[in-house]
Amino acid sequence: MSMTSISRSAKNSEDLQKDSDRKIALRVRDVSKSFKLPVDRANSLKVSLLNLLHERTGYRIQQVLKDISFDVYEGDFFGIVGKNGSGKSTLLKIISQIYAPDSGTVSETGKLVPFIELGVGFNPELTGRENVYLNGAMLGFTNEEIDAMYDDIVEFAELQDFMEQKLKNYSSGMQVRLAFSVAIKSQGDILVLDEVLAVGDEAFQKKCQDYFFEAKRNKKTIILVTHSMGDVRRYCNRAMFIQDGKIAKIGDPEKIADAYSNSFLGTSKSDNEHPEGAKESSLILDGIKLTVNGAEQQYIEKYEDFDIAVNIHNTEPVESTALRVDVVDGRGWLAFSLPDRDSKPHVLQPGSHTIVYSVKNTLAFGDFHVDIVFDNGTKRFVIKAAAYQFHMRGYAVSAMPLMIPHTEVTIDGN
């Protein structure tokens, strides 16, 4: 056994010992859930009788969750990630007792507060003020309690000038901000969040982030379902990746975020520093950085163009266009890939090289990471997932480019 394997085993044993010393806030055991999806509509008595005669059910079973088991410990910020349709939101609704599982059990210690489908129960014909009292009553507050917290709710939502208007005149963002501001007043031991870190504009998101950081400092147990790998890396101490209704991976949030991003390329990242595929291609990543006007940055302002410098080493000749730099957003979607289609191939002779991609920035606000990929037209695999993370502070002209309009590529100063 290698020293790396011994060290990893020792760390895992330490982690297990730490977990065994902590109290379990949420325990999920062998949870499965399926839904009946209609395939034939029996819109007449004749069709119903024929279905009965031929023993046709008129529906098919969709298995959404399959024997899910995991523990969340007190004080955990636990992330749950997965592609659309993987079963994440269904699992959250089972945890929140909105759905009942077909089999298995869920038990929690303390009061659980779900932040799921914010604003459910709002009445568009009532004013913002009236909806605060309506939503507060649904959360179990008395009128006196809502009176005491009303000004704080309005101030947090930043809707002072709109509270006497009917809700139907609010934008969708204003409605969610109001619902979120009411929901955070519900004091709980376990907070269950479904993508609510993306509520409102950038300034309001900052307030939400401050709230959750404060909740984390107060040792609240938080369960977050998200498509933002930036949030997983920033907040979570543990995470879980769900694929096709099953747990694919659970543990370190960095590895979970890498596995999720990697799943969009149909490859898996090796635990080794350099995957076998990279050795086969004779191309190894030595370093990467993103710079603005020559200075390394991880926070990029709107309209700021930037350079991505990639240091590589190859032992055999490789075409420069076989090295792909994929910029991926927090949901795991590919924003763009470098070099662009107009770049001319250049043969990289054996040795060390620096390739600089000068990017015209049209990215939107949010978290992004850079994957380094080998793609020579016949073979494609990840050399290093999430090799660099950065954040766009503000909005640029377009929401999400399909390709960069023009990218200058410099190889070893040429």
Steps between C-alpha positions, in 0.01 A plus 500: 500500500635847409560777754221698330257213554608464863455873561158499335390198705620665819311819415182305425533324837542837671193636321295196603614545859404869490158413356444234766554767769233730352124489543293409197256776405341315206504128425377363166482124462414294189267764355338419165239695309316439172224675309230372266516667159191459276565361151141446375215731587176311554265767366203269447329210672593274207872575537479445876334161451756396235785600732339297779439202269859494372643579844654823378573743783516815284812621679866418546710513814783752519750413773636832626696399811655161569611395850646835608681492837713771661546700821525875554670604823419798721676809367552354151458714189407204281477543123296281266581523127389320187371558150138596435278197553747324729261507798645787708181701545294186563744406777469847653121476498517162673736645762256791545201260530334641187526156336485163673759242389387167353742333741769601746508745790598860569558626854625836623605655831353846553274724295541481121417807288475448121586785259331324207279664237507836677179696477264202481174624652549862396182662367559728198185699577626598847756771574857428602412589862202263502707221351762540775230431759352217291838331447600559860182332622577199279842480670333499842549862610233693689391849387688649796821322399464619140435856624831487687701374204317677215743795465800264495336287229431802279848643553668170415287461186570865401136549402404798717333685210299202377334343805158659432496382138334176397736208459393449136682825421829368645771354282583134563826608666315733740259222596781257579687765701190562709438128552864443597494790745199349676639147494830587674301618803395141563758378751606141443782263584522354148462723192417330169581716196415439134703743284404797719855639501419633151212718625476854360774725365868503599451736798214291641694178444778651713248553784380141463858374511565703815192344658615147423856571617350623828285186521812292442689687774206429734544126429173466311474188290450598136412277205545665160392371160677698230641500148767750605831327564632834622246486786597140575867594527431825689250382762493122538710283728341181356312430178323225307468437126182327379482331159191320367340492846803343672789637703799513265743661745493653847765680706744782428324794323795568267493142372121505472510824300769352273297181449187700412683722250675198355169319445409745222801376303416134553831434673616442854791669669774279637618528860854520359653840439515431127235262354607215278353675196734793550799265500377339181476841334846594634345829616510602869370818664768691694293804599225746408407855593255769391625856475354845436754751367778267612379457861355166613130525589220277623239780507429652158301819443245534223646588159853407617686292244740245643778258412516131588860376511551123494839340569540150360769240446496242219740217417375450144390745227141619562282741301415806707131470408485161677530688830154633584422751772132468597342784700205355692235689701381417850219279367751282316410641156775571248525876443769475231802296397843621395663525253219620274433353156709766324820417686776349289654172619860517616717193565635502855838331494605301809571731793327758720268759347285792607181563303317828565137543393396869488124497551245766410273481805125457440427291810211564736513533879576178687757236590710329234777244487749388237541137393812397308404244237680295236304470174673401177179421311502127577568497873369735771563494875560736791861569592396704806146597600444837672864593452412865571196675649391860448198722560332761280393793718252666265303457180656535159320558171387145424366241740708201390704477180496193282852590388747781549477754212880513474779350706870571451721198569868549588735202532833562676490869412422449129 
